[in-house]
Coordinates of C-alpha atoms in Angstrom, one line a residue:
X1 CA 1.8 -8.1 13.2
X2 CA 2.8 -5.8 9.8
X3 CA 0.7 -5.4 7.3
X4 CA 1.2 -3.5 3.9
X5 CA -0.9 -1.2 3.1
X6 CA -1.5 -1.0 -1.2
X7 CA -3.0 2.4 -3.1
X8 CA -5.6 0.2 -3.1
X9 CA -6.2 0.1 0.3
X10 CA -5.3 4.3 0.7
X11 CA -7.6 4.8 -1.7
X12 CA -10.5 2.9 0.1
X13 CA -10.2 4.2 3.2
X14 CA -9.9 7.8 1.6
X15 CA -12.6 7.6 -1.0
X16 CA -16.1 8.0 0.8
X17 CA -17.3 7.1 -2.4
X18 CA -15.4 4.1 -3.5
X19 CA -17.1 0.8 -3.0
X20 CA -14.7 -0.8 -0.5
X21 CA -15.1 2.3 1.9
X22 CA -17.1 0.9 4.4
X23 CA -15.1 -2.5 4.6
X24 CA -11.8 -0.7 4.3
X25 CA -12.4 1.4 7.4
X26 CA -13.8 -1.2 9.5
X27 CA -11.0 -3.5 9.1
X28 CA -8.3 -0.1 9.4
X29 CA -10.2 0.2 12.5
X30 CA -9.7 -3.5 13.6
X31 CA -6.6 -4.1 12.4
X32 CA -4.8 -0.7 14.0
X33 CA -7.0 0.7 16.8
X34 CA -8.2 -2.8 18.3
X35 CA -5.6 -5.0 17.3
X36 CA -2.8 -2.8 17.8
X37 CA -1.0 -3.9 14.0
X38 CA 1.5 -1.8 12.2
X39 CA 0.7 -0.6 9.2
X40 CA 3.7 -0.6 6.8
X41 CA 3.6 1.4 3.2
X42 CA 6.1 2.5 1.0
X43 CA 7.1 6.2 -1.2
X44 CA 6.4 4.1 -4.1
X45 CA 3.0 3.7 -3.1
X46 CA 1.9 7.1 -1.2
X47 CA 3.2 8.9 -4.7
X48 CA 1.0 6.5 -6.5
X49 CA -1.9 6.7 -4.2
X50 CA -1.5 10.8 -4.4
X51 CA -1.5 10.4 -8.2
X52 CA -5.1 9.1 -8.1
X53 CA -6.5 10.9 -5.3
X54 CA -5.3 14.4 -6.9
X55 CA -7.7 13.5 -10.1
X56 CA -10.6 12.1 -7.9
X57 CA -10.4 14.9 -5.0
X58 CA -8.6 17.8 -6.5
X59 CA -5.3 19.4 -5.1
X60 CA -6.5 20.6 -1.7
X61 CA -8.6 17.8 0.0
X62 CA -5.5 15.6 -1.4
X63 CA -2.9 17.5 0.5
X64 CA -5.0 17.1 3.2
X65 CA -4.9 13.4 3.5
X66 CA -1.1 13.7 3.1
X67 CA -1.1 15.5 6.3
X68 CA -3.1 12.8 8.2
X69 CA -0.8 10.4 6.6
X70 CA 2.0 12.2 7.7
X71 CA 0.3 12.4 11.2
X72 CA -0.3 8.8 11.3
X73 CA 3.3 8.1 10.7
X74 CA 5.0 10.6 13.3
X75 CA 2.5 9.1 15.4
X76 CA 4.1 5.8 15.2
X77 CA 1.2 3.9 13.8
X78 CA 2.4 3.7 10.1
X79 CA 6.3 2.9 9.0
X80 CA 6.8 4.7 5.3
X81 CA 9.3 3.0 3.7
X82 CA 11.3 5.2 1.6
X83 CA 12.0 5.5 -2.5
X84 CA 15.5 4.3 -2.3
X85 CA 17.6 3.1 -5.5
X86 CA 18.6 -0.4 -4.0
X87 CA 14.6 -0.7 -3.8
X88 CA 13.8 0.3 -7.1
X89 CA 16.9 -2.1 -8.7
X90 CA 15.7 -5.2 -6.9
X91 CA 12.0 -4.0 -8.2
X92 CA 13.1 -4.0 -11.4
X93 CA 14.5 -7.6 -10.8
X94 CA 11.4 -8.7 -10.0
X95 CA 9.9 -7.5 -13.0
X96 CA 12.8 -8.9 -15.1
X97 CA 11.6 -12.3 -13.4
X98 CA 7.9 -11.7 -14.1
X99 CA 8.1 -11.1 -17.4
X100 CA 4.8 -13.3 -18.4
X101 CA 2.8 -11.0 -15.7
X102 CA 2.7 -7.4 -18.0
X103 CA 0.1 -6.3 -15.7
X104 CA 2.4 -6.0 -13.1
X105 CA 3.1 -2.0 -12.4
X106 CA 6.5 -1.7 -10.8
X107 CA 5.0 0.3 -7.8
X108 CA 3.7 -3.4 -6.6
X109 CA 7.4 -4.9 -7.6
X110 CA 8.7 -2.7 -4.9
X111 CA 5.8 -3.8 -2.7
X112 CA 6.8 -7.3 -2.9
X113 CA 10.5 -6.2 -2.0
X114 CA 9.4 -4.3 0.6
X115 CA 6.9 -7.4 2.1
X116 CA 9.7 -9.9 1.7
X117 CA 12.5 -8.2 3.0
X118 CA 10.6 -7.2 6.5
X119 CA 8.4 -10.6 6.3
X120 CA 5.0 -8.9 5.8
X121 CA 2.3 -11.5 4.2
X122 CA -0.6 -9.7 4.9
X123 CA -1.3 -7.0 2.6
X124 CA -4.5 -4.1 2.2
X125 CA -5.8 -4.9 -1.5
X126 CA -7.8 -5.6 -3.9
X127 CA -5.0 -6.1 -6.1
X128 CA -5.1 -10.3 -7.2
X129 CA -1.4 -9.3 -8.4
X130 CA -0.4 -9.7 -4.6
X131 CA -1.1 -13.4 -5.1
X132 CA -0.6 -14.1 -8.7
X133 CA 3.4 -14.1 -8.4
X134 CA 3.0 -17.0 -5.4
X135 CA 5.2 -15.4 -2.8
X136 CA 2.7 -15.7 0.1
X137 CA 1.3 -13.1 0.4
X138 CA -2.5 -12.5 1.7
X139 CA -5.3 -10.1 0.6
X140 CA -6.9 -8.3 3.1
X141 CA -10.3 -6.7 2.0

């Protein structure tokens, strides 16, 4: 099984001091290491994820968790989909189509591209915007 893993979800396994840590580490640790799931993210959402770790962590300890990232991805346990122009356009079609939903960044318009396009319904949040635009998908927290 896939499943997408949200800044959301980055940031609460990274943040020792965010309130999901505990929760988001035990189900990265059940999800990957016991049940063997691939976890699939996206450029969009690693350089949104790095935005908000660099002003909570600072500059060093956030190029460290790039590296384990990194690491996690030669290691085949994380696919990275990358910041392609064909992504961003259908994104931006999305958003076109969701105009009532302002709250919407476009980082999690590309998510949803990304999630439909390779079937993923199962997704790392906390982020209700996964469900409000009724394509499926599920919140895992």
């Amino acid at each position: 099984m896939k499943i997408f893993v949200d800044t959301w979800g980055w940031v609460a396994i990274a943040d020792d001091k965010d309130a999901y840590h505990k929760d988001a580490i035990r189900l990265y640790k059940d999800s990957v290491l016991i049940r063997g799931n691939k976890l699939i993210t996206s450029d969009f959402v690693l350089m949104e994820t790095i935005t908000a770790l660099r002003k909570s962590f600072g500059h060093n300890r956030t190029l460290q968790w790039i590296q384990k990232v990194n690491e996690k991805s030669a290691r085949g346990f994380l696919d990275i989909v990358p910041a392609e122009r064909t992504l961003y356009q259908k994104a931006l079609q999305l958003l076109t189509r969701y105009s009532d939903k302002p709250d919407i960044s476009l980082t999690d318009f590309t998510s949803f591209v990304v999630m439909q396009e390779q079937q993923i319904y199962d997704v790392f949040t906390g982020d209700e915007h996964f469900e409000q635009v009724n394509l499926g998908f599920r919140l895992l927290k």
